[in-house]
Coordinates of C-alpha atoms in Angstrom, one line a residue:
M1 CA 0.0 0.0 0.0
E2 CA 1.3 3.5 -0.9
H3 CA 1.9 5.9 1.9
Y4 CA 1.5 9.5 1.0
H5 CA 3.4 12.3 2.8
N6 CA 1.4 15.2 1.3
F7 CA -2.2 15.8 0.4
M8 CA -2.9 18.5 -2.3
G9 CA -6.1 20.0 -3.5
I10 CA -6.2 21.8 -6.8
D11 CA -9.2 24.0 -7.8
I12 CA -9.3 24.4 -11.6
G13 CA -10.7 27.4 -13.4
K14 CA -10.7 28.5 -17.0
S15 CA -7.8 30.9 -16.6
T16 CA -6.2 30.0 -13.2
F17 CA -5.9 27.2 -10.8
V18 CA -5.4 27.3 -7.0
V19 CA -3.3 24.9 -5.0
S20 CA -3.6 24.0 -1.4
L21 CA -1.2 21.7 0.4
Y22 CA -2.6 20.1 3.6
G23 CA -1.2 21.8 6.7
E24 CA -0.2 25.0 4.9
K25 CA -2.1 28.2 5.9
S26 CA -2.0 29.7 2.4
T27 CA -2.8 28.8 -1.1
L28 CA -0.9 29.6 -4.4
E29 CA -2.6 30.6 -7.6
Y30 CA -1.2 29.9 -11.1
E31 CA -2.3 30.7 -14.6
N32 CA -3.9 27.7 -16.3
S33 CA -1.4 27.8 -19.1
P34 CA 1.8 26.0 -20.0
L35 CA 3.9 28.6 -18.2
G36 CA 1.7 28.5 -15.1
I37 CA 1.8 24.7 -15.0
K38 CA 5.6 24.8 -15.4
D39 CA 5.8 27.2 -12.4
F40 CA 3.5 24.9 -10.3
I41 CA 5.7 21.9 -11.0
K42 CA 8.8 23.9 -10.2
T43 CA 7.3 25.1 -6.9
Y44 CA 6.1 21.7 -5.8
R45 CA 8.8 19.5 -7.4
D46 CA 9.8 18.0 -4.0
Q47 CA 6.3 17.4 -2.8
L48 CA 4.7 15.9 -5.9
P49 CA 6.3 12.4 -6.0
N50 CA 4.9 11.6 -2.5
S51 CA 1.5 13.4 -2.8
L52 CA -2.0 12.4 -3.2
S53 CA -3.4 15.2 -5.4
I54 CA -7.1 15.8 -5.9
V55 CA -7.9 17.8 -9.0
E56 CA -11.4 19.3 -9.5
T57 CA -12.8 18.5 -12.9
T58 CA -14.1 21.6 -14.6
G59 CA -15.3 21.3 -18.1
G60 CA -12.0 20.0 -19.4
Y61 CA -9.9 22.9 -18.1
E62 CA -8.0 20.4 -16.0
F63 CA -6.7 18.3 -18.9
A64 CA -3.6 20.5 -19.5
L65 CA -2.5 20.1 -15.9
I66 CA -3.3 16.4 -15.6
Y67 CA -1.6 15.4 -18.9
T68 CA 1.6 17.4 -18.3

């Protein structure tokens, strides 16, 4: 069984997405674009491999992030 060290929620919108990491008191917002996704991955590079990430499905706007 996989053990996760981080839990991440991602709220997807047409032009932006908001990321919340469990235990953090703040959220970060990124553009829902290739550059914004690149910034997100750079910011959370250390946390992502051991994270359970929940992504809100919003009319297909999540596909760019999910399939990156």
